[in-house]
Coordinates of C-alpha atoms in Angstrom, one line a residue:
Chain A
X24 CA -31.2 21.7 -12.0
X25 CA -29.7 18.3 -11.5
X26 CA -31.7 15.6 -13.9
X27 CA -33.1 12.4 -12.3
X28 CA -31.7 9.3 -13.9
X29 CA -33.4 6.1 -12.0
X30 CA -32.6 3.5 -14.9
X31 CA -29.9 1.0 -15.3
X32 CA -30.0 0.8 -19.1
X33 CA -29.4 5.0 -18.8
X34 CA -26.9 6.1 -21.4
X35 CA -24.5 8.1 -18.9
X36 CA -24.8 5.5 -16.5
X37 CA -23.5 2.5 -18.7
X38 CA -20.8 5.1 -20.2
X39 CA -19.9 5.5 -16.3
X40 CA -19.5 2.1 -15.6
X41 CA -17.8 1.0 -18.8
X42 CA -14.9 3.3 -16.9
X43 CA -13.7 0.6 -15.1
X44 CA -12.2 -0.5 -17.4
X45 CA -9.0 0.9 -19.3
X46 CA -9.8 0.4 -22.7
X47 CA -13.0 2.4 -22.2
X48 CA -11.6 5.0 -20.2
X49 CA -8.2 5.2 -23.2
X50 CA -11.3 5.0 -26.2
X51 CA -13.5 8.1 -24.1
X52 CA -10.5 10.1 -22.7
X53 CA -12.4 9.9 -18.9
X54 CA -12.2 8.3 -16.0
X55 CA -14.4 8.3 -12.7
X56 CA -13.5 9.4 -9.2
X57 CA -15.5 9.0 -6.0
X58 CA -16.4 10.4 -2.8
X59 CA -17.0 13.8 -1.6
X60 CA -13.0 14.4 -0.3
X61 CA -11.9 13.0 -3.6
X62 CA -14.0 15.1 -5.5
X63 CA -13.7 18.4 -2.9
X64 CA -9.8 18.2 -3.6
X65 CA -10.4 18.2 -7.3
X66 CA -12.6 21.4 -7.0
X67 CA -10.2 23.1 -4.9
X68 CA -7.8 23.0 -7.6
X69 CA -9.8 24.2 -10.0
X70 CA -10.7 20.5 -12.0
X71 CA -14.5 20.0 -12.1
X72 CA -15.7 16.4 -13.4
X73 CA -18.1 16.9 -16.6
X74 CA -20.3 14.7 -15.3
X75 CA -21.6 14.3 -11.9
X76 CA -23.5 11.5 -9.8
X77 CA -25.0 11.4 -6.6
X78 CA -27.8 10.2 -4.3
X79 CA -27.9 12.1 -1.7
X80 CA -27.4 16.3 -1.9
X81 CA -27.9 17.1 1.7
X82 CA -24.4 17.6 2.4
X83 CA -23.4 21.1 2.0
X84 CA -20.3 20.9 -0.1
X85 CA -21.6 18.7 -2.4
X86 CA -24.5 21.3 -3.3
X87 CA -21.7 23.8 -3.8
X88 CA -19.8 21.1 -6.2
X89 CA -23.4 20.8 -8.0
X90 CA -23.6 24.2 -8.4
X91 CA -20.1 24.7 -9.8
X92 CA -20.1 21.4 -12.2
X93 CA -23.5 22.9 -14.1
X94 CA -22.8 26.5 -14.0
X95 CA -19.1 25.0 -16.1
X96 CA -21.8 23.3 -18.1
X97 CA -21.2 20.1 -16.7
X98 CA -24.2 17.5 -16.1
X99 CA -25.5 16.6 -12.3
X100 CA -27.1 13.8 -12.4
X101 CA -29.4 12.9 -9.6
X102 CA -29.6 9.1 -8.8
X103 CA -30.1 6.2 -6.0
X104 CA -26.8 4.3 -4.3
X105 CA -27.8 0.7 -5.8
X106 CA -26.9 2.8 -9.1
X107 CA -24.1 4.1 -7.9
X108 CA -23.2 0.9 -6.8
X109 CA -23.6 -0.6 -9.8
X110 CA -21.3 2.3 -11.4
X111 CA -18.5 2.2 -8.8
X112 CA -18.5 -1.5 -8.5
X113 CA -18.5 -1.0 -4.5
X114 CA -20.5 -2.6 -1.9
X115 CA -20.5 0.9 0.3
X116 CA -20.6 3.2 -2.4
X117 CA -19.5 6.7 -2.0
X118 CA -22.6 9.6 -1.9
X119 CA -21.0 11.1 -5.0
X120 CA -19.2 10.0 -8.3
X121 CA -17.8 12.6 -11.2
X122 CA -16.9 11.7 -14.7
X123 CA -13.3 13.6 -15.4
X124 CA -11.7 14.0 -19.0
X125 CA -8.5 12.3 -18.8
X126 CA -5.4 15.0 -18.0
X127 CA -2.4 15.1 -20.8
X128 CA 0.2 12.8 -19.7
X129 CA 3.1 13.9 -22.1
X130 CA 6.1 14.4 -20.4
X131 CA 6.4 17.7 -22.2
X132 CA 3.7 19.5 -20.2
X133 CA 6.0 18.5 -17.2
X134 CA 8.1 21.8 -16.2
X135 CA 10.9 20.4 -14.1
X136 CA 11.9 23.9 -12.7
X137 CA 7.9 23.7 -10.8
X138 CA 9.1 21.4 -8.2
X139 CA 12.3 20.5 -6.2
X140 CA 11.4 16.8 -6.3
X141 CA 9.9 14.4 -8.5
X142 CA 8.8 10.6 -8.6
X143 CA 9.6 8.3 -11.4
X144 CA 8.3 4.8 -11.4
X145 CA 8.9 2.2 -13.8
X146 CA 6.4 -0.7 -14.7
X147 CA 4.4 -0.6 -11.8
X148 CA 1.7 -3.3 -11.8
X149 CA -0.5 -2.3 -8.9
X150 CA -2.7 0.7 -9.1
X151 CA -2.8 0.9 -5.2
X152 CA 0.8 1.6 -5.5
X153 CA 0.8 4.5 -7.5
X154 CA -2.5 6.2 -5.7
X155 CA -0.2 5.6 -3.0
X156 CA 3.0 7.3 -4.2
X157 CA 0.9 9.8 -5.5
X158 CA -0.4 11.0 -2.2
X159 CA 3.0 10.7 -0.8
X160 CA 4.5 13.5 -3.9
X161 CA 1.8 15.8 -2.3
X162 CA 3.0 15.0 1.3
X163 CA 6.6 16.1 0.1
X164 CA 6.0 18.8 -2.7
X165 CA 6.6 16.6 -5.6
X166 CA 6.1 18.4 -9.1
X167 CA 4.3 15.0 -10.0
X168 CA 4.6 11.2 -11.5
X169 CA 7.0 10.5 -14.2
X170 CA 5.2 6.7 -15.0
X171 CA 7.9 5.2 -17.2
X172 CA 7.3 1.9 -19.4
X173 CA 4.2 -0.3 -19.2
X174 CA 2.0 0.9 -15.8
X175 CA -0.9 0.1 -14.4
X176 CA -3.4 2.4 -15.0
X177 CA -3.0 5.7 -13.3
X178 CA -6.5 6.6 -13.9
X179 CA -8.3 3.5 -12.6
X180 CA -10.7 3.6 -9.8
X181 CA -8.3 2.0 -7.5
X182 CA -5.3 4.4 -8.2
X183 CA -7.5 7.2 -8.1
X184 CA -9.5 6.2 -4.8
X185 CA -5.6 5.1 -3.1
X186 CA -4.3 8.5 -4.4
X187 CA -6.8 10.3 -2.0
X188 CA -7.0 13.7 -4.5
X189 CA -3.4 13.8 -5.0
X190 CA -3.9 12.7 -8.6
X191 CA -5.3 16.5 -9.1
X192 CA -2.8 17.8 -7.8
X193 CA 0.1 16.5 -9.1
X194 CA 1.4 16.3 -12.4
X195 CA 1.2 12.8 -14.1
X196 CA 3.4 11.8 -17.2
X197 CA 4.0 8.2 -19.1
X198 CA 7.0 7.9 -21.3
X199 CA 9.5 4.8 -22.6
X200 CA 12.5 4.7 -20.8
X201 CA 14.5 5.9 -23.6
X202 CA 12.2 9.0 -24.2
X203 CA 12.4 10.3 -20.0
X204 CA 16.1 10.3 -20.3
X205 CA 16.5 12.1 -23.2
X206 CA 13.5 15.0 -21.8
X207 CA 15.6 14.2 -18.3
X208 CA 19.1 15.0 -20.0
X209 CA 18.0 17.7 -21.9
X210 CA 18.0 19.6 -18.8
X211 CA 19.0 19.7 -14.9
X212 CA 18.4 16.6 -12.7
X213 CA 19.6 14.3 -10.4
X214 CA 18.3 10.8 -11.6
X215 CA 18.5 8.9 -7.6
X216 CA 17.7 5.3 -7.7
X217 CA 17.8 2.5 -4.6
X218 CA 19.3 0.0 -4.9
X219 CA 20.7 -3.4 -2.9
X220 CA 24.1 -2.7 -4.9
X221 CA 24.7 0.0 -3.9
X222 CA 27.2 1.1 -1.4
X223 CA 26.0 4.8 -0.6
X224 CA 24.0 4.9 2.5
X225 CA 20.7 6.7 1.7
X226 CA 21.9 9.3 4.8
X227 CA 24.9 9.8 3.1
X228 CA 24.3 10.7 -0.1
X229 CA 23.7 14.3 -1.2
X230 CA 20.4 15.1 -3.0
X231 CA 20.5 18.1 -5.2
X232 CA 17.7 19.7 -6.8
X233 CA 15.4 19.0 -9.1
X234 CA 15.7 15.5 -7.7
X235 CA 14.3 12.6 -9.6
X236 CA 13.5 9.3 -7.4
X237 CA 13.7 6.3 -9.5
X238 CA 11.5 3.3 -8.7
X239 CA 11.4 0.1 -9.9
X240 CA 8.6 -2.5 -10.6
X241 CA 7.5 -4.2 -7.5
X242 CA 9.0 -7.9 -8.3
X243 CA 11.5 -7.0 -10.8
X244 CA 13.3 -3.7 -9.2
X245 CA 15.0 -1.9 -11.2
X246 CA 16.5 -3.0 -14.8
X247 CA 20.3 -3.2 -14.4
X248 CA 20.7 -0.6 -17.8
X249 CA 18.3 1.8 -15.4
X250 CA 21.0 2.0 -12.4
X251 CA 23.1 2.5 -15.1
X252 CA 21.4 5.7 -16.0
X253 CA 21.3 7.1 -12.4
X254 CA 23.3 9.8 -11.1
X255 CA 23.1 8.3 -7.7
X256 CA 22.1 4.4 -6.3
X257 CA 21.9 4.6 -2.6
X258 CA 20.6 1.6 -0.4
X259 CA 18.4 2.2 2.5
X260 CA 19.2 -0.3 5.5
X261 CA 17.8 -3.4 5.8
X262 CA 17.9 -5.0 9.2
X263 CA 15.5 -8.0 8.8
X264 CA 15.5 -11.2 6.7
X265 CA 14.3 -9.2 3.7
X266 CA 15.6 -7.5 0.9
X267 CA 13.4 -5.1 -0.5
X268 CA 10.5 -3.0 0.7
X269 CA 7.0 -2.5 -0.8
X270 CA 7.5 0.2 -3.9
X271 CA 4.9 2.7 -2.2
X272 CA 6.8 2.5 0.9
X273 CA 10.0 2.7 -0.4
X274 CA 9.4 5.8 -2.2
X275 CA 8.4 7.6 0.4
X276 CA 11.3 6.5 2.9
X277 CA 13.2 8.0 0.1
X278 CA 11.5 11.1 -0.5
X279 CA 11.4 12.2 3.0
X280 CA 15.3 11.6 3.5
X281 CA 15.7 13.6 0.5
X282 CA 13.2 16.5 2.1
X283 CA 14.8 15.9 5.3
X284 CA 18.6 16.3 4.5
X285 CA 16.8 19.9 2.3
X286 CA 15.4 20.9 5.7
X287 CA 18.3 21.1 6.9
X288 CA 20.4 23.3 5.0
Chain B
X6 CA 5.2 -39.4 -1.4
X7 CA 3.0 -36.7 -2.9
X8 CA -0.7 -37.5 -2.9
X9 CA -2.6 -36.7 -5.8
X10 CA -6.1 -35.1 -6.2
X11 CA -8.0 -34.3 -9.1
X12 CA -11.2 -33.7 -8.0
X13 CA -12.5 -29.7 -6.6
X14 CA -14.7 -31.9 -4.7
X15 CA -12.3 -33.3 -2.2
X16 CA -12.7 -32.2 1.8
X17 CA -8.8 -30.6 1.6
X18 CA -9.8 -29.1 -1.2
X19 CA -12.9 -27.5 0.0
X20 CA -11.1 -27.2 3.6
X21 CA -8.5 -24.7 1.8
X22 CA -10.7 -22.7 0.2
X23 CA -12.9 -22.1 2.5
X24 CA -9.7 -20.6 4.7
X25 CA -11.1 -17.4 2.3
X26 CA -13.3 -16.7 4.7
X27 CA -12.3 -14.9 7.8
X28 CA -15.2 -16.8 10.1
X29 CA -13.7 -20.6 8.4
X30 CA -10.2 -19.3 9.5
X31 CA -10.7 -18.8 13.0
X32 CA -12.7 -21.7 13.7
X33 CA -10.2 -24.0 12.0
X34 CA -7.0 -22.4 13.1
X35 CA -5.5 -22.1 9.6
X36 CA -4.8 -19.7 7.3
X37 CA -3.2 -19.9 3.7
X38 CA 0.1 -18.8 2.5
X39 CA 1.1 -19.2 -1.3
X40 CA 4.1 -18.5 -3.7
X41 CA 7.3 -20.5 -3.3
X42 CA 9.5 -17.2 -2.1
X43 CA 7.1 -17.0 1.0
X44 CA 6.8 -20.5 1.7
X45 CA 10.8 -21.1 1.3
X46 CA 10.9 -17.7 4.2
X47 CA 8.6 -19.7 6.6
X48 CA 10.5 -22.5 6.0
X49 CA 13.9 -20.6 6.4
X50 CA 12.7 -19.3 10.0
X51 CA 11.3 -23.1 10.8
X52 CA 7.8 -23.2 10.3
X53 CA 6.1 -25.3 7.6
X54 CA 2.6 -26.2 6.2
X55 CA 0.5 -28.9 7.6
X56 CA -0.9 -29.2 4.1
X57 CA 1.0 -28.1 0.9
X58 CA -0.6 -28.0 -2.1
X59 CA 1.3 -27.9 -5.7
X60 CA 1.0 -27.9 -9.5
X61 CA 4.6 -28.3 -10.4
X62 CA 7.6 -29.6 -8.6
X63 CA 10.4 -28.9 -11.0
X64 CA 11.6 -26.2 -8.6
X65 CA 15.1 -27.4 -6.3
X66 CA 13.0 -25.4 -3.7
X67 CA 9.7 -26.9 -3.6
X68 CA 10.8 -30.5 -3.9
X69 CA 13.2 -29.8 -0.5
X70 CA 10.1 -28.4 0.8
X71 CA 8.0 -31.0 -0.1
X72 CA 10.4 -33.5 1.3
X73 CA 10.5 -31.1 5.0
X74 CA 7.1 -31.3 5.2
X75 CA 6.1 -35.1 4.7
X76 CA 9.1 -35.5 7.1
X77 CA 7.2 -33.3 9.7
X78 CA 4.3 -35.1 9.3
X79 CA 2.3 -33.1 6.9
X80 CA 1.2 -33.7 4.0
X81 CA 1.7 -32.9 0.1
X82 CA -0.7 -33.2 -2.6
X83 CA 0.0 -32.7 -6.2
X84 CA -2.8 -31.0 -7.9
X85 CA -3.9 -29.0 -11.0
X86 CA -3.7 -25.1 -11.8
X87 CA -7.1 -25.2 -12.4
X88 CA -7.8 -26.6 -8.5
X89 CA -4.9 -24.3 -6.8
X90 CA -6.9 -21.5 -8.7
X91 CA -10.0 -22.4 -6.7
X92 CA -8.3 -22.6 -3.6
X93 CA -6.6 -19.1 -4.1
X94 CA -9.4 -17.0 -6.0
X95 CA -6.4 -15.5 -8.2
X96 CA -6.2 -15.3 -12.0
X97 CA -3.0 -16.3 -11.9
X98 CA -2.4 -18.2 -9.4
X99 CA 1.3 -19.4 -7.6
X100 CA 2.1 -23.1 -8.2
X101 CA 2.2 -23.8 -4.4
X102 CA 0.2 -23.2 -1.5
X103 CA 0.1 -24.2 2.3
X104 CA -1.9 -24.7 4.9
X105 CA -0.8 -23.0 8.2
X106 CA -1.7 -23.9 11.8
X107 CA -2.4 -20.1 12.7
X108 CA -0.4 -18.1 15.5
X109 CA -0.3 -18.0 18.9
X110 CA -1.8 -14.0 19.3
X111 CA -1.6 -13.2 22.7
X112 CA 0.3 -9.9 24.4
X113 CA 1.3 -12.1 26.8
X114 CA 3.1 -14.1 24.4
X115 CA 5.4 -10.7 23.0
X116 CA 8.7 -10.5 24.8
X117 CA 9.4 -6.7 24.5
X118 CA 13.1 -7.1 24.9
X119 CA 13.7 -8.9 22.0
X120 CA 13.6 -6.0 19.9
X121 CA 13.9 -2.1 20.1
X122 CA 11.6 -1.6 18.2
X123 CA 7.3 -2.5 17.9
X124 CA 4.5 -1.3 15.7
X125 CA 1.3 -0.9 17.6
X126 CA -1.6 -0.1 14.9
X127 CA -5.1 0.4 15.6
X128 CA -8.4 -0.5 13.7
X129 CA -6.3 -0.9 10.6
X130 CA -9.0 -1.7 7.8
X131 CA -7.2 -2.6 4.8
X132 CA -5.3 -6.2 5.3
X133 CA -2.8 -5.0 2.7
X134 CA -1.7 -2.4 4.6
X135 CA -1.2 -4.9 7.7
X136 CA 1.1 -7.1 5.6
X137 CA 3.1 -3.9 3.9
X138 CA 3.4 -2.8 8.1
X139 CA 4.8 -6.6 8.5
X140 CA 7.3 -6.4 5.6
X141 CA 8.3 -3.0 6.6
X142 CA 8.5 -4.1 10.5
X143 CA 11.0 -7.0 9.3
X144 CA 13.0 -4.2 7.1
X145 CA 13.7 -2.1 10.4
X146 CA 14.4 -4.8 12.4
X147 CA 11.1 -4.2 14.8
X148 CA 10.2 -7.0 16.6
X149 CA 6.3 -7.5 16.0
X150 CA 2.9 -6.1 15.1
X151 CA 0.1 -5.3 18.1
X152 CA -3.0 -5.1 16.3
X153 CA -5.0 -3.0 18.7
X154 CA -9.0 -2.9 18.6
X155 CA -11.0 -4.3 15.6
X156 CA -8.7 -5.0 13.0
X157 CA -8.6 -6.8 9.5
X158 CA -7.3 -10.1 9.7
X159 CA -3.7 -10.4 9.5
X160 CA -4.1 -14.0 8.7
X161 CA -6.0 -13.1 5.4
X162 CA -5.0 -14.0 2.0
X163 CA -4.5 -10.5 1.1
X164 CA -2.1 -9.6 4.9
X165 CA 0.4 -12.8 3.9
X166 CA 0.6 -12.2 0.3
X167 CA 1.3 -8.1 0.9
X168 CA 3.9 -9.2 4.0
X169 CA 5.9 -11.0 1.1
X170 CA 6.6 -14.0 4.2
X171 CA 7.3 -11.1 7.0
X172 CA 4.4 -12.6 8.6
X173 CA 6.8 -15.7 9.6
X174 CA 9.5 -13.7 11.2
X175 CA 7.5 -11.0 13.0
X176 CA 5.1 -11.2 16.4
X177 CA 1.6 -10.9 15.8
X178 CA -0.7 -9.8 18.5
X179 CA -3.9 -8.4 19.1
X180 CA -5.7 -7.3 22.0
X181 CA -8.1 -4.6 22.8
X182 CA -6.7 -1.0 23.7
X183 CA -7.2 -1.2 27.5
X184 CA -5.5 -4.5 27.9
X185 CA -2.2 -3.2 25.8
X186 CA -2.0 0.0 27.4
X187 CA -1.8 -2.0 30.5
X188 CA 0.7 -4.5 29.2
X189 CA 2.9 -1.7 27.8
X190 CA 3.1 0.1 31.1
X191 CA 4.1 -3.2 33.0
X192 CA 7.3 -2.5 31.8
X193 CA 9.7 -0.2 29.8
X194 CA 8.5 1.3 26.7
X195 CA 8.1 4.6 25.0
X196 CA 4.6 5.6 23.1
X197 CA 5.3 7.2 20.4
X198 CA 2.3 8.6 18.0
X199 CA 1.9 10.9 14.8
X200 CA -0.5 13.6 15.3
X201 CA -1.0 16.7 13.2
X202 CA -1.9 18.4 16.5
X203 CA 2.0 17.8 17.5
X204 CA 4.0 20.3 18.2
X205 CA 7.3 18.7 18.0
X206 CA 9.3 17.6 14.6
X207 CA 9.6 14.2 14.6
X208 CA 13.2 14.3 13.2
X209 CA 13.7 16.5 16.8
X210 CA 12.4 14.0 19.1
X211 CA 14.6 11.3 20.8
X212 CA 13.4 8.1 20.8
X213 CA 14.1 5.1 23.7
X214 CA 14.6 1.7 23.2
X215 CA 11.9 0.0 22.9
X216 CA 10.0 2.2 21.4
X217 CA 6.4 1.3 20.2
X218 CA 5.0 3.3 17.1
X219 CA 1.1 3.7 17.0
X220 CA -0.3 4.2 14.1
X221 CA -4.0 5.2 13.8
X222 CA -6.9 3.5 11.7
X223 CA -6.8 4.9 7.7
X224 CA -9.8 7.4 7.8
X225 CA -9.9 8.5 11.5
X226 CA -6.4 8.7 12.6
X227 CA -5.9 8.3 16.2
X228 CA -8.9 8.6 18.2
X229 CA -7.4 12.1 21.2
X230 CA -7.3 9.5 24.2
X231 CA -5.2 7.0 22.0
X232 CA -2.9 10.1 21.6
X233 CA -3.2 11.3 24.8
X234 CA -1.7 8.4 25.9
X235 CA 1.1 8.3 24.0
X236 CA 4.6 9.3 25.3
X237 CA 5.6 11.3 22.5
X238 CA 3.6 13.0 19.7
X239 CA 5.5 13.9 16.6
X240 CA 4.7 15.0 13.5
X241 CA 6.3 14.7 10.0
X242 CA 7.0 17.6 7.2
X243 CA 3.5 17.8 5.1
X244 CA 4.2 20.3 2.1
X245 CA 1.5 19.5 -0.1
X246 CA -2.2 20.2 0.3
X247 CA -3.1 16.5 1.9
X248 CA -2.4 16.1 5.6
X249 CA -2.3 12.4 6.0
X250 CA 0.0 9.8 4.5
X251 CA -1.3 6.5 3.5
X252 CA -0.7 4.4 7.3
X253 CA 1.7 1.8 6.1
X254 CA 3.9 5.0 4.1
X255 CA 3.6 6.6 7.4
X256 CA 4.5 3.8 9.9
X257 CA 7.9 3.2 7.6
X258 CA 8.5 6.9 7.4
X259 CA 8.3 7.5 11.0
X260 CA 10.2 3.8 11.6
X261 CA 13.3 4.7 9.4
X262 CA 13.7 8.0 11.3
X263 CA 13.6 6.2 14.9
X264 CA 16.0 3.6 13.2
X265 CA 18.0 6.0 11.7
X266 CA 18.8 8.4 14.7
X267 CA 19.6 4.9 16.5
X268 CA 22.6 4.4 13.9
X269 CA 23.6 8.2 14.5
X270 CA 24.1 7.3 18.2

């Protein structure tokens, strides 16, 4: 039976909010994620938060994720949306909020040979960014997010919210530069990065598989040593005045051209 | 020469800031633009700030910008960080800002032949993804943005900053649903829309010049008479478990492939 918690100074409750921030969420191994989709995705692939919050159980798939979360031994916790508002930090806070143990991130547990396609990204700074690429690695049948130097916070409520469930499905890793392509070299890959310099048309390049997209930070692009490294720098066209796309975007023109031209085979 | 103000209590001050505030904006006619790299792009495509506000004018760039707008007629006040922090609400804020006379919105104002190519999205929410559609528009050489319905403010801090000065070189419109349907059909122009109930690949389609993409609000999608409308329904590959793309990845996806079959041609 779900316990009522109606108290601000509530143990769980201050735990849950001190998730908002990274150092809290790196010290307790956990992060939060919201909303009955979010949370319904997570539960389809088989990840169940340890702890659960909500304020309002009439909705049928969220009594079957109550259920579920305390017959894994997991807490539900019963409570009103000005708490979950104070938790999520939202003015229209989601029905439902779970507590997850963090997922390993070594690049180890990543097994290339799972997917056709995967995303590397290096220094990205806003966490909308890679929620965003990560729902577009699920669009395309990604393997998962290589997240390569320093990176926002893959886990924080704003990557996890933009990521729409794709952070349970695919796999995450963070590595230094020097440690991916070492684990990259030690085995097949195409390392494919954009890049203005380049002189292969995106369209013309051949992608082979597994394919690894390289992104760069959103102001910064790509370190010069880093095209280096890749096996292919292709440049998508740029009619208009500027030179670069946003980093979400540009990943997924990217990916689909690399999809695309594997359609068509 | 520069004016100088020290004091968070002066009216221009207080005027600027309060251009935060979607209701200040429209009844003043302004909105606020800041960082040097998109003030140097209005500037490059000949507008400039009635008001320009900086901290530091050891940049080449902002002291010829300085000098354009005092010679325009506007004016240019040397401040403190502290101050153009107020005015911008960021922790880290740019060392320049301006004050823009907003832009002229109307349909009636969009010249479809000027372009092959126009974005049509409706009831976007999120005034990040308006200025990511801006920057990509300007990327695939698309002539404008038609805001259709209620929309987020494309005039907001957030829609300039995320159109990285886009917003300066494409059209702007907005207009409710009926009106642009009626617009659009006054002359030459193909619908085209994303729909998971489309039959047709949209790598198999064959788009017209100009061809207007609609993309659909981020939770709902296209509301079935929006589609109905449309010309052409397409839909692109979806391999993972999601069936939705974030709308500003899916409005450059689906833009690069009208572009790109126009360069096969």
């Amino acid at each position: 039976m779900p316990r009522e918690v109606t108290s601000f100074s509530n143990a769980l409750v201050k735990q849950a909010r001190g998730l908002r921030d990274k150092k809290n969420r790196k010290r307790e191994g956990l992060f939060l994620a919201e909303g009955l989709r979010i949370l319904t995705e997570a539960r389809e692939t088989g990840v169940l938060p340890q702890t659960l919050f909500f304020s309002d159980a009439s909705h049928r798939l969220l009594k079957e994720l109550i259920d579920e979360v305390e017959a894994a031994g997991g807490e539900a916790i019963e409570t009103s949306a000005d708490i979950l508002h104070k938790i999520s930090g939202k003015d229209n806070p989601q029905t439902v909020l779970g507590m997850f143990p963090a997922f390993d991130t070594a690049l180890d547990a990543i097994d290339r040979a799972s997917a056709p396609l995967w995303i590397v990204a290096q220094s990205l700074r806003d966490p909308g960014n890679i929620g965003t690429i990560l729902r577009t690695g699920d669009a395309v049948g990604a393997g998962g997010l290589i997240l390569v130097d320093d990176s926002a916070d893959p886990f924080s409520v704003e990557a996890v919210r933009a990521s729409m469930g794709a952070l349970f499905t695919q796999k995450i890793a963070q590595a230094r530069w020097e440690d991916f392509v070492a684990w990259l070299r030690s085995g097949p890959g195409q390392l494919v990065g954009t890049s203005l310099k380049a002189s292969a048309d995106y369209q013309d390049a051949r992608y082979e598989k597994p394919a690894f997209i390289l992104v760069g930070n959103e102001q910064a692009g790509l370190p010069a040593a880093y095209e280096a490294e890749c096996d292919l720098l292709v440049k998508m066209p740029m009619l208009g005045r500027a030179d670069s796309l946003n980093a979400a975007v540009a990943t997924a023109v990217m990916a689909y051209e690399v999809i695309n031209q594997w359609r068509r085979r």
